[in-house]
């Protein structure tokens, strides 16, 4: 590196920036590149002064701090005026001795002030540090009741752990009661709610009238638009409804709001294909748009590998290929990255492709000498509790992590942790890696330009590419595209985000009719809405019923109510036997559960759930779903796997089918439909018996168990945190805790200690 020439180029560009010839985000990229080049050079006192000066010119002093991670001494012995000025400026970005923002984060923080309505929508790069700003806003504004809404339980768990285990977030533990369950035992003077959209809606149903929110943060706001949803899972196509409902319920008149998302495209009225619906949404709720999409705090460098034999990525990495086949090129790429002592994320379009490429990497033997001793306890735990022949176990032994929607959540969490500690060399993932998961890989290898059988959008591709490099770990990330059209997607025209509740031409589901203004409803939509409201009055069904399980339409609820009103004496007896069985020993009565499945089956829209109800095997008496729920309740996740193995399924198939059933069907679809049956059943009986609704015995205990895998408050907190089932069982037990604890393996003991810190804090509160 010619340090004099490179420094001169930076000075020239700083002057261009001051003369408004280049944008600030362009200067950030240039300065970031300069740091990336000089990080391995011998740095003189003069270099240090120049580096601290330019890092503060762009407002990111963290660039200078990061040099220490590359074994550079950053202490400055003598000061000149420029150095002193830079240090003074840096002090304005410090929030305390251990915490500082970059310039653009600070700008957002400064937008929030008391005695005015603060509402913003921030779209920014994945390296921007969006979530970090949220906690600083809460700290600055001293909100009494703040809500953070994340898309997944995994992110809920990650942020709960961050708050309870990181010193810089101690403020929140000391000043706020932190809630993750929709059933809140007792509110404190200051409350911080961390929810998914579904859990937020559940909380609203139960407690909204008693709580005034001061601040709402909603992450991944693009999920209001079904076309923007990243995950390839079919079930995710329903998430847009929950997101729109959560946004609708949260935007009360006086609440401050921050909505965020990565790389959302915005268009002007004069642009081709412009859809004004999202702009209308922002205007309706007085939300100001903040566009920081171009501010890549970590540079991204793309290498599009096609047919050539050699590619010089940078001065550190050269890729040489001896074979034109894609799987062989993947092996050679990873081998080259391992040789420079770095790890890699590999993006695949599907769960099957993730596991297939894991097998190919294992067979290649490039990681045959991998040392897995540092996580031997974790390996032993998985082998004993799942199966030693599971592909996830085999991959981990070779330093390969597998990350997709059918790997149990607590295992996903541990795999990410091992990868970030560089104990794993490769992480192979679907789009689950874009769900806010924090990884620290410099290298991203892209194998496909699809998500499932859908083509990636530009938004998807940029979000995936954003996983290369991480702020405060790297100056740049490498995106290596292996023989696919990913770069065409990156370079394509993006599509704007839409909000169907502000677009008269957008087809409306029935649920949307009740959260859409009449001006954005067609005549037939308004007529349909009026018919449903009339039917509701005729049936004398109170509004609170329709506020529960909002993702089920009103007409479906009314039709289900009519069916329940006409239950036979035999059906009623079966259902009452089921409720007694649930409350007695948390298991189902087959006849009672089958009766309910027969009642709800016509209303079930999800095809996989419908199949499990309809398919009854050879005896044609009980649904497959009835058997699966019984095994899950009596023997847990592992019992469900054993049930699958008894049907001659392979180990990988048994575990993946169980995961799909538990996470995608049982905890979401089954809970939703059983929940609606429950409220309609209790309403019907309360009217007939002249009892209070809340005094009618129903399926409530079963619903809690299925949703949280726990009945007690601490058991549910542990489940949210993401732990082995044995630890949940410990908190669920009333008289056998010491024995359960004595059976913990070494991995479970470590996780238990972490959970105990959270539980003890709850008890002390």
XYZ file of C-alpha atoms in Angstrom:
765
model
C 0.000 0.000 0.000
C 1.259 3.471 -0.944
C 0.203 5.311 2.217
C 1.081 8.762 0.849
C -0.980 8.311 -2.309
C -3.938 6.781 -0.444
C -3.915 9.578 2.157
C -3.711 12.211 -0.591
C -6.755 10.665 -2.305
C -8.712 10.852 0.964
C -7.788 14.539 1.401
C -8.915 15.268 -2.167
C -12.258 13.568 -1.474
C -12.730 15.391 1.832
C -12.376 18.643 -0.097
C -14.877 17.387 -2.692
C -17.286 16.594 0.134
C -16.870 20.080 1.591
C -17.554 21.542 -1.860
C -20.718 19.357 -2.145
C -19.253 17.412 -5.064
C -19.727 14.032 -3.340
C -22.235 12.852 -0.756
C -21.379 12.106 2.871
C -22.172 8.395 2.396
C -19.733 8.278 -0.539
C -17.020 9.747 1.672
C -17.852 7.152 4.362
C -17.179 4.351 1.862
C -13.853 5.892 0.819
C -12.680 6.426 4.400
C -13.856 2.938 5.353
C -11.800 1.506 2.455
C -8.764 3.476 3.566
C -9.033 2.052 7.096
C -9.421 -1.414 5.624
C -6.184 -1.027 3.679
C -4.139 0.504 6.482
C -5.315 -1.775 9.303
C -2.509 -4.283 8.669
C 0.187 -1.688 7.944
C 2.678 -0.300 10.424
C 1.000 2.874 11.727
C 3.098 5.877 12.705
C 2.179 8.689 15.095
C 1.415 10.856 12.079
C -0.867 8.126 10.664
C -2.775 7.917 13.945
C -3.471 11.640 13.956
C -4.669 11.500 10.370
C -6.863 8.432 11.034
C -8.555 9.911 14.084
C -9.075 13.133 12.149
C -10.764 11.494 9.146
C -12.862 9.115 11.275
C -14.359 12.143 12.986
C -14.754 14.070 9.737
C -17.248 11.386 8.649
C -18.718 11.140 12.148
C -17.772 7.515 12.842
C -15.018 7.524 15.504
C -15.624 3.784 15.899
C -13.473 3.261 12.777
C -10.447 4.436 14.733
C -11.329 2.338 17.794
C -11.657 -0.759 15.611
C -7.933 -0.621 14.784
C -7.208 -2.164 18.185
C -8.923 -5.377 17.047
C -6.224 -5.637 14.410
C -3.493 -5.324 17.071
C -2.830 -1.670 16.385
C -1.828 0.691 19.180
C -4.178 3.685 18.951
C -2.728 5.832 21.755
C -1.623 9.257 20.547
C 1.428 10.735 22.300
C 1.262 14.363 21.126
C -1.695 16.455 20.046
C -2.081 19.053 17.352
C -5.077 21.286 16.743
C -6.770 18.882 14.299
C -6.372 15.951 16.681
C -7.713 17.937 19.607
C -10.650 19.132 17.516
C -11.428 15.544 16.485
C -11.366 14.333 20.082
C -13.632 17.191 21.191
C -16.080 16.316 18.402
C -15.967 12.631 19.375
C -16.967 13.578 22.911
C -20.260 14.956 21.552
C -21.108 11.449 20.333
C -20.442 9.813 23.700
C -23.435 8.903 25.826
C -21.330 7.636 28.720
C -17.828 6.277 29.286
C -18.575 2.995 27.483
C -21.154 3.997 24.925
C -21.135 6.256 21.890
C -23.096 6.663 18.688
C -21.945 7.483 15.221
C -22.990 10.820 13.742
C -26.052 9.495 11.908
C -27.371 7.561 14.889
C -26.953 10.735 16.947
C -28.970 12.702 14.380
C -31.879 10.312 14.859
C -31.579 10.473 18.644
C -31.633 14.273 18.448
C -34.919 14.203 16.538
C -36.681 12.959 19.671
C -37.589 15.683 22.126
C -40.169 16.209 24.829
C -43.400 18.146 24.399
C -43.939 17.085 20.789
C -45.115 14.028 18.898
C -42.079 12.062 17.701
C -42.861 9.706 14.833
C -40.289 8.421 12.365
C -39.762 5.644 9.864
C -36.088 4.765 9.453
C -34.863 2.703 6.521
C -31.148 2.012 6.740
C -28.411 -0.448 5.859
C -27.960 -3.604 7.933
C -24.696 -2.188 9.322
C -26.289 1.046 10.530
C -27.108 -0.121 14.071
C -30.854 0.535 14.152
C -31.825 -1.357 17.302
C -29.076 0.288 19.367
C -30.682 3.690 18.768
C -34.005 2.493 20.171
C -32.634 1.863 23.654
C -30.921 5.262 23.668
C -34.184 6.957 22.692
C -35.967 5.281 25.610
C -33.142 6.247 27.962
C -33.154 9.867 26.779
C -36.936 10.340 26.744
C -37.534 8.482 30.037
C -40.698 6.843 28.731
C -42.916 5.142 31.288
C -44.332 2.440 28.997
C -42.296 1.473 25.947
C -43.027 -1.411 23.586
C -40.470 -3.108 21.327
C -41.980 -5.348 18.634
C -39.660 -7.829 16.901
C -40.658 -10.316 14.189
C -39.608 -13.520 15.960
C -39.305 -15.117 19.390
C -35.592 -15.567 18.595
C -35.111 -11.793 18.354
C -37.256 -11.272 21.436
C -34.933 -13.685 23.268
C -31.790 -12.029 21.897
C -32.856 -8.587 23.111
C -33.969 -9.930 26.479
C -30.530 -11.469 26.902
C -28.838 -8.248 25.789
C -30.700 -6.255 28.425
C -30.067 -8.677 31.252
C -26.448 -9.595 30.572
C -24.747 -6.524 29.067
C -23.286 -3.911 31.377
C -24.087 -0.989 29.063
C -27.805 -1.847 29.296
C -27.918 -2.087 33.093
C -29.932 1.151 33.128
C -32.985 -0.688 31.772
C -32.786 -3.554 34.250
C -32.491 -1.103 37.137
C -35.223 1.300 36.000
C -37.793 -0.811 34.152
C -39.931 -3.866 34.715
C -39.268 -5.944 31.588
C -42.187 -7.994 30.231
C -42.151 -10.606 27.451
C -45.409 -12.440 28.258
C -48.799 -11.172 27.101
C -50.238 -11.988 30.549
C -48.606 -9.382 32.773
C -48.777 -10.205 36.467
C -48.219 -6.663 37.698
C -47.149 -3.423 36.059
C -44.329 -1.324 37.473
C -43.951 2.445 37.445
C -41.851 2.037 34.305
C -42.403 -0.892 31.921
C -40.560 -2.196 28.906
C -42.572 -4.684 26.844
C -40.664 -6.894 24.351
C -43.085 -8.691 22.045
C -43.694 -10.291 18.676
C -46.653 -8.800 16.723
C -48.852 -11.740 17.744
C -47.930 -11.415 21.396
C -48.470 -7.660 21.303
C -51.964 -8.219 19.901
C -52.633 -10.744 22.666
C -51.508 -8.211 25.274
C -53.717 -5.533 23.720
C -56.703 -7.868 24.033
C -56.023 -8.361 27.733
C -54.637 -5.078 29.070
C -54.793 -2.267 26.523
C -57.430 -0.248 28.339
C -55.277 -0.077 31.453
C -52.006 0.934 29.802
C -51.041 4.083 27.964
C -48.027 3.519 25.764
C -45.518 6.338 25.425
C -43.318 4.778 22.768
C -43.647 1.976 20.207
C -40.770 0.523 18.222
C -41.588 -1.903 15.396
C -38.712 -3.677 13.682
C -38.806 -5.156 10.153
C -41.764 -2.943 9.242
C -41.618 -4.144 5.638
C -43.599 -7.196 6.798
C -46.816 -5.181 6.482
C -46.426 -5.822 2.746
C -46.802 -9.509 1.875
C -44.664 -9.103 -1.247
C -41.744 -7.870 0.858
C -41.682 -10.838 3.245
C -38.265 -12.468 2.977
C -38.674 -15.970 4.402
C -39.388 -18.833 2.018
C -41.736 -20.513 4.509
C -45.359 -20.589 3.342
C -46.554 -19.780 6.863
C -44.809 -16.414 6.673
C -47.359 -15.278 4.104
C -49.750 -14.738 7.018
C -47.381 -12.512 8.962
C -48.353 -9.395 7.011
C -51.830 -9.472 8.592
C -50.407 -9.655 12.131
C -47.965 -6.853 11.337
C -50.640 -4.548 9.916
C -52.869 -5.243 12.915
C -50.009 -4.532 15.330
C -49.248 -1.236 13.577
C -52.930 -0.299 13.588
C -53.347 -1.074 17.297
C -50.122 0.653 18.312
C -50.604 4.029 16.625
C -52.768 5.630 19.297
C -52.969 9.452 19.193
C -50.234 10.393 21.694
C -47.673 7.610 21.274
C -44.169 8.253 19.934
C -43.137 5.822 17.198
C -40.024 4.501 15.500
C -40.558 2.076 12.639
C -37.470 0.528 11.043
C -36.445 -1.738 8.205
C -33.473 -2.363 5.928
C -33.129 -1.085 2.371
C -36.782 -0.179 1.765
C -37.154 1.384 -1.692
C -38.989 4.699 -1.909
C -40.396 6.241 -5.048
C -41.675 9.669 -6.035
C -45.007 10.327 -7.750
C -43.241 10.886 -11.058
C -41.516 7.475 -10.937
C -42.930 4.628 -13.099
C -45.059 2.208 -11.083
C -45.372 4.604 -8.128
C -47.883 3.407 -5.530
C -48.916 6.146 -3.072
C -50.321 3.834 -0.375
C -47.285 3.831 1.909
C -46.892 7.601 1.626
C -50.560 7.933 2.591
C -49.934 5.742 5.624
C -46.999 7.911 6.743
C -49.019 11.085 6.199
C -52.110 9.751 8.008
C -50.100 9.070 11.144
C -47.704 12.043 10.849
C -44.689 9.761 10.443
C -41.557 11.320 8.961
C -39.403 9.273 6.591
C -35.654 8.984 7.275
C -33.726 7.391 4.411
C -30.240 6.142 5.334
C -30.205 3.237 2.867
C -26.967 4.416 1.249
C -25.051 4.692 4.521
C -23.061 1.461 4.492
C -21.017 1.677 7.669
C -19.369 -1.582 6.594
C -18.403 -1.648 2.909
C -19.606 -4.474 0.699
C -17.372 -5.799 -2.075
C -18.921 -8.185 -4.604
C -17.160 -10.917 -6.573
C -19.307 -12.557 -9.241
C -17.791 -15.993 -9.864
C -18.743 -17.376 -13.260
C -16.493 -19.458 -15.527
C -12.973 -18.139 -14.904
C -10.355 -20.177 -13.072
C -9.061 -17.376 -10.853
C -10.520 -14.324 -9.093
C -8.525 -11.785 -7.085
C -11.014 -10.637 -4.451
C -8.571 -8.336 -2.639
C -4.951 -8.316 -1.474
C -5.861 -10.924 1.145
C -8.035 -13.401 -0.751
C -7.469 -14.983 -4.153
C -9.879 -17.671 -5.353
C -8.433 -20.387 -7.581
C -10.631 -23.081 -9.078
C -9.758 -26.464 -10.569
C -13.342 -27.481 -11.325
C -16.323 -25.743 -12.939
C -19.003 -27.544 -10.914
C -20.793 -25.343 -8.405
C -20.456 -27.641 -5.396
C -16.725 -28.097 -6.062
C -16.256 -24.339 -6.388
C -18.028 -23.878 -3.059
C -15.597 -26.312 -1.434
C -12.585 -24.552 -2.983
C -13.932 -21.120 -1.980
C -14.395 -22.133 1.644
C -10.981 -23.803 1.677
C -9.364 -20.545 0.486
C -11.179 -18.555 3.182
C -10.169 -21.019 5.905
C -6.552 -20.683 4.810
C -6.644 -16.974 5.732
C -8.247 -17.918 9.080
C -11.729 -16.510 8.420
C -15.227 -17.975 8.525
C -18.079 -17.818 6.016
C -21.856 -17.661 5.796
C -23.328 -19.640 2.887
C -26.771 -18.565 1.644
C -29.049 -21.275 0.180
C -32.569 -20.947 -1.194
C -34.187 -23.788 0.799
C -33.895 -26.035 3.828
C -33.192 -29.055 1.633
C -30.336 -27.247 -0.141
C -28.827 -26.170 3.202
C -28.619 -29.763 4.388
C -27.472 -31.034 0.981
C -24.536 -28.614 0.822
C -23.655 -29.419 4.435
C -23.299 -33.079 3.430
C -21.140 -32.120 0.452
C -18.823 -30.056 2.664
C -18.563 -32.914 5.163
C -17.737 -35.378 2.367
C -15.069 -33.061 0.942
C -12.944 -33.552 4.103
C -11.697 -29.942 4.013
C -12.807 -29.699 7.654
C -11.917 -33.244 8.708
C -9.286 -31.932 11.151
C -11.654 -29.486 12.813
C -11.374 -29.385 16.612
C -14.844 -29.428 18.204
C -13.594 -30.004 21.761
C -14.501 -26.493 22.941
C -18.183 -27.207 22.390
C -18.117 -30.916 23.186
C -20.771 -30.448 25.899
C -23.150 -28.921 23.372
C -22.502 -31.730 20.889
C -23.087 -34.355 23.558
C -26.318 -32.634 24.582
C -27.712 -32.665 21.016
C -26.593 -36.244 20.330
C -28.241 -37.488 23.546
C -31.430 -35.448 23.250
C -32.001 -35.662 19.512
C -29.857 -38.175 17.626
C -26.136 -38.481 16.930
C -26.911 -39.238 13.270
C -28.806 -35.970 12.744
C -27.209 -33.827 10.021
C -26.949 -30.884 12.448
C -24.745 -32.983 14.768
C -22.620 -34.347 11.927
C -22.106 -30.833 10.563
C -21.161 -29.370 13.946
C -18.481 -32.022 14.405
C -16.900 -30.668 11.209
C -17.174 -26.999 12.195
C -20.298 -26.378 10.109
C -23.401 -24.709 11.541
C -26.846 -25.290 10.012
C -29.391 -22.474 10.389
C -32.946 -22.707 9.085
C -36.521 -22.570 10.340
C -36.696 -26.251 11.275
C -33.738 -26.271 13.661
C -35.099 -25.834 17.236
C -34.724 -22.234 18.350
C -32.360 -22.738 21.258
C -30.027 -24.756 19.030
C -30.079 -21.995 16.406
C -29.138 -19.515 19.099
C -26.173 -21.606 20.300
C -24.978 -22.289 16.747
C -24.882 -18.547 16.018
C -22.954 -17.990 19.248
C -20.368 -20.650 18.329
C -20.022 -19.167 14.849
C -19.463 -15.666 16.214
C -16.751 -17.036 18.515
C -15.072 -18.549 15.414
C -15.514 -22.045 16.820
C -17.425 -22.869 13.621
C -15.908 -22.194 10.207
C -19.061 -22.218 8.103
C -22.690 -21.256 8.694
C -25.102 -22.519 6.021
C -28.458 -20.770 6.126
C -31.698 -19.904 4.380
C -33.253 -16.430 4.650
C -33.578 -17.014 8.414
C -30.147 -15.355 8.610
C -31.768 -12.053 7.589
C -34.242 -12.043 10.497
C -32.121 -9.675 12.543
C -29.622 -12.394 13.521
C -26.295 -10.813 14.476
C -23.332 -12.619 12.950
C -19.705 -11.576 12.641
C -18.607 -13.100 9.327
C -16.616 -11.075 6.835
C -17.504 -13.472 4.013
C -20.900 -14.302 2.528
C -21.105 -16.924 -0.210
C -24.329 -16.757 -2.234
C -25.377 -19.978 -3.948
C -28.827 -19.004 -5.228
C -30.909 -16.044 -6.378
C -34.172 -17.476 -5.050
C -35.953 -17.892 -1.698
C -37.782 -21.185 -1.840
C -39.352 -21.239 -5.288
C -39.719 -17.440 -5.421
C -37.252 -15.099 -7.120
C -35.384 -12.750 -4.816
C -36.300 -9.083 -4.970
C -33.629 -6.386 -4.843
C -34.634 -5.774 -1.228
C -34.090 -9.465 -0.386
C -30.721 -9.540 -2.101
C -29.414 -6.423 -0.349
C -30.653 -7.737 2.979
C -28.837 -11.038 2.406
C -25.674 -9.263 1.232
C -25.860 -7.123 4.361
C -24.752 -10.160 6.395
C -21.207 -9.761 4.990
C -19.133 -7.849 7.532
C -20.348 -6.418 10.818
C -19.990 -2.957 12.321
C -17.359 -2.824 15.088
C -15.832 -6.068 13.730
C -14.944 -5.289 10.104
C -14.397 -2.383 7.760
C -15.648 -4.378 4.799
C -17.486 -7.547 3.925
C -17.029 -9.810 0.941
C -20.013 -11.092 -1.038
C -18.943 -13.989 -3.264
C -21.631 -14.980 -5.755
C -21.205 -18.522 -7.076
C -22.691 -19.145 -10.518
C -26.136 -17.564 -10.215
C -27.904 -14.299 -11.102
C -27.746 -12.697 -7.671
C -25.849 -9.666 -9.047
C -28.583 -9.012 -11.605
C -31.022 -8.795 -8.720
C -28.711 -6.457 -6.761
C -28.404 -4.173 -9.796
C -32.100 -4.302 -10.727
C -34.729 -1.649 -10.121
C -36.271 -2.093 -6.689
C -39.965 -2.177 -5.876
C -41.638 0.253 -3.523
C -43.329 -0.864 -0.336
C -47.134 -0.807 -0.233
C -49.760 -0.591 2.513
C -52.953 -2.256 1.326
C -55.105 -0.438 3.906
C -54.343 2.824 2.094
C -54.923 1.568 -1.458
C -58.487 1.336 -2.749
C -57.396 -0.980 -5.579
C -55.692 -3.497 -3.308
C -57.780 -6.634 -2.632
C -58.806 -6.704 1.036
C -59.088 -9.735 3.256
C -62.035 -9.512 5.589
C -59.715 -8.681 8.485
C -58.450 -5.636 6.590
C -61.993 -4.295 6.149
C -62.092 -3.352 9.826
C -58.746 -1.542 9.912
C -59.221 0.355 6.635
C -60.899 3.732 6.246
C -64.006 3.775 4.067
C -62.280 5.988 1.515
C -59.919 3.105 0.700
C -62.687 0.505 0.450
C -64.540 -0.263 -2.746
C -68.344 -0.172 -2.667
C -68.520 -3.971 -2.469
C -66.001 -3.925 0.416
C -68.119 -1.458 2.387
C -71.234 -3.519 1.731
C -69.485 -6.703 2.870
C -68.284 -4.973 6.027
C -71.812 -3.704 6.772
C -73.295 -7.181 6.286
C -70.836 -8.674 8.773
C -71.555 -5.939 11.352
C -75.291 -6.531 10.953
C -74.817 -10.268 11.423
C -72.738 -9.615 14.544
C -75.553 -7.539 16.073
C -78.154 -10.176 15.198
C -76.092 -12.864 16.919
C -75.516 -10.571 19.912
C -71.775 -11.272 19.903
C -69.873 -8.678 21.963
C -66.966 -6.696 20.482
C -64.388 -8.180 22.860
C -64.862 -11.542 21.142
C -63.771 -10.038 17.837
C -60.813 -8.377 19.523
C -59.438 -11.832 20.339
C -57.460 -13.731 17.702
C -57.804 -10.850 15.267
C -56.105 -12.796 12.479
C -59.283 -14.928 12.192
C -62.053 -13.147 10.297
C -65.341 -12.133 11.907
C -67.479 -14.165 9.517
C -65.440 -17.275 10.336
C -65.957 -16.608 14.038
C -69.697 -16.132 13.526
C -69.994 -19.345 11.472
C -68.044 -21.236 14.134
C -70.317 -19.757 16.812
C -73.377 -21.035 14.908
C -71.861 -24.519 14.768
C -71.141 -24.483 18.513
C -74.668 -23.294 19.270
C -75.895 -26.542 17.709
C -73.595 -28.975 19.503
C -75.255 -32.304 20.288
C -75.407 -33.654 23.838
C -72.823 -36.282 22.839
C -70.445 -33.657 21.407
C -70.813 -31.501 24.532
C -70.017 -34.488 26.738
C -66.875 -35.309 24.717
C -65.678 -31.679 24.921
C -66.296 -31.493 28.671
C -64.348 -34.744 29.153
C -61.491 -33.207 27.174
C -61.449 -30.080 29.349
C -61.413 -32.176 32.517
C -58.547 -34.306 31.152
C -56.533 -31.187 30.238
C -56.996 -29.607 33.646
C -56.271 -32.868 35.460
C -53.062 -34.070 33.799
C -52.367 -31.969 30.675
C -53.242 -34.582 28.114
C -56.086 -34.806 25.624
C -59.132 -37.039 25.609
C -59.059 -38.433 22.078
C -62.827 -38.298 21.497
C -63.120 -34.762 22.848
C -60.179 -33.412 20.876
C -61.356 -35.130 17.691
C -64.804 -33.600 18.186
C -63.278 -30.119 18.221
C -61.113 -30.859 15.175
C -64.201 -31.996 13.277
C -65.920 -28.726 14.188
C -63.067 -26.381 13.213
C -61.922 -28.275 10.082
C -64.238 -26.395 7.643
C -62.780 -23.079 8.847
C -59.093 -24.009 8.629
C -57.378 -22.288 5.696
C -53.817 -23.513 6.199
C -53.441 -26.574 3.966
C -50.889 -28.436 6.103
C -53.050 -28.073 9.197
C -56.122 -29.122 7.227
C -54.334 -32.245 5.974
C -53.335 -33.274 9.513
C -56.997 -33.000 10.541
C -58.393 -34.800 7.510
C -55.865 -37.656 7.318
C -56.843 -40.418 9.736
C -54.781 -43.377 8.588
C -56.153 -46.885 8.203
C -58.611 -46.931 11.112
C -60.239 -43.649 9.990
C -61.148 -42.776 13.576
C -58.704 -40.154 14.835
C -56.843 -37.455 12.920
C -53.072 -37.496 12.633
C -53.194 -34.164 14.467
C -54.896 -35.815 17.446
C -52.066 -38.354 17.765
C -49.378 -35.681 17.316
C -50.829 -33.403 20.001
C -51.076 -36.338 22.430
C -47.435 -37.317 21.896
C -46.299 -33.702 22.188
C -48.157 -33.139 25.465
C -47.072 -36.400 27.091
C -43.513 -36.733 25.798
C -42.618 -33.275 24.480
C -40.621 -32.423 21.379
C -38.426 -35.493 21.715
C -41.441 -37.767 22.119
C -42.827 -36.360 18.877
C -39.535 -37.228 17.166
C -39.753 -40.792 18.505
C -43.297 -41.033 17.126
C -41.998 -40.037 13.684
C -39.124 -42.524 13.924
C -41.639 -45.271 14.745
C -43.193 -44.551 11.333
C -39.859 -45.499 9.710
C -38.850 -41.912 8.996
C -35.140 -41.127 8.678
C -33.558 -39.210 11.563
C -33.284 -35.997 9.538
C -36.864 -36.337 8.286
C -38.263 -37.129 11.741
C -36.626 -34.071 13.305
C -37.466 -31.665 10.468
C -41.113 -32.820 10.329
C -41.406 -32.498 14.118
C -39.905 -28.995 14.005
C -42.270 -27.921 11.251
C -45.211 -29.338 13.171
C -44.277 -27.750 16.517
C -43.065 -24.320 15.336
C -45.142 -23.696 12.229
C -48.378 -25.598 12.867
C -48.866 -26.330 16.565
C -47.747 -23.037 18.119
C -49.315 -20.851 15.467
C -52.057 -22.514 13.408
C -53.461 -24.949 15.982
C -53.359 -22.391 18.795
C -55.140 -19.869 16.581
C -58.044 -22.145 15.628
C -58.396 -23.806 19.019
C -58.296 -20.337 20.577
C -61.210 -19.114 18.477
C -63.160 -22.291 19.230
C -62.484 -21.726 22.920
C -63.848 -18.173 23.085
C -66.928 -19.086 21.022
C -67.568 -22.193 23.123
C -67.309 -20.200 26.367
C -69.536 -17.433 24.972
C -72.207 -19.941 23.947
C -72.181 -21.720 27.313
C -72.136 -18.470 29.289
C -75.301 -17.330 27.512
C -77.074 -20.655 27.960
C -76.098 -21.052 31.626
C -76.305 -17.336 32.504
C -72.747 -17.507 33.883
C -69.933 -15.020 33.443
C -67.776 -15.684 30.376
C -64.593 -15.900 32.480
C -66.185 -18.496 34.799
C -66.704 -21.054 32.013
C -64.076 -23.826 31.922
C -62.438 -24.074 28.528
C -59.215 -24.922 26.714
C -57.222 -22.036 28.228
C -54.676 -24.243 29.964
C -54.039 -26.265 26.807
C -53.632 -23.087 24.728
C -51.064 -21.693 27.153
C -49.120 -24.949 27.098
C -49.102 -25.167 23.300
C -48.120 -21.536 22.738
C -45.419 -21.244 25.399
C -44.570 -24.887 26.105
C -45.061 -23.915 29.748
C -47.823 -23.034 32.201
C -45.969 -21.184 34.955
C -44.712 -17.637 34.564
C -41.062 -18.587 35.057
C -41.412 -21.603 32.789
C -42.690 -19.321 30.029
C -39.871 -16.823 30.584
C -37.348 -19.658 30.323
C -39.038 -20.913 27.160
C -38.863 -17.435 25.611
C -35.193 -17.191 26.504
C -34.575 -20.279 24.382
C -33.534 -23.244 26.515
C -33.621 -27.068 26.508
C -36.938 -28.574 27.590
C -35.367 -29.965 30.783
C -34.858 -26.412 32.083
C -38.460 -25.486 31.280
C -39.529 -28.642 33.126
C -37.512 -27.512 36.162
C -39.500 -24.275 36.416
C -42.769 -26.087 35.714
C -42.213 -28.592 38.527
C -43.655 -27.972 41.980
C -42.128 -30.856 43.926
C -39.369 -32.391 41.817
C -37.038 -29.515 40.987
C -33.928 -30.806 42.721
C -34.114 -34.161 40.967
C -34.624 -32.510 37.559
C -31.693 -30.189 38.218
C -29.474 -33.108 39.234
C -30.064 -34.645 35.795
C -28.851 -31.585 33.858
C -25.936 -32.274 31.524
C -22.981 -29.868 31.404
C -24.500 -27.745 28.636
C -27.837 -27.473 30.441
C -26.068 -26.365 33.642
C -24.485 -23.414 31.805
C -27.784 -22.333 30.227
C -29.608 -22.781 33.533
C -27.269 -20.302 35.252
C -28.036 -17.681 32.598
C -31.778 -18.169 32.965
C -31.516 -18.030 36.747
C -30.142 -14.492 36.496
C -33.290 -13.408 34.661
C -35.643 -15.330 36.951
C -33.951 -13.994 40.091
C -34.312 -10.472 38.769
C -38.026 -11.120 38.202
C -38.390 -12.461 41.741
C -36.560 -9.484 43.235
C -38.768 -7.097 41.310
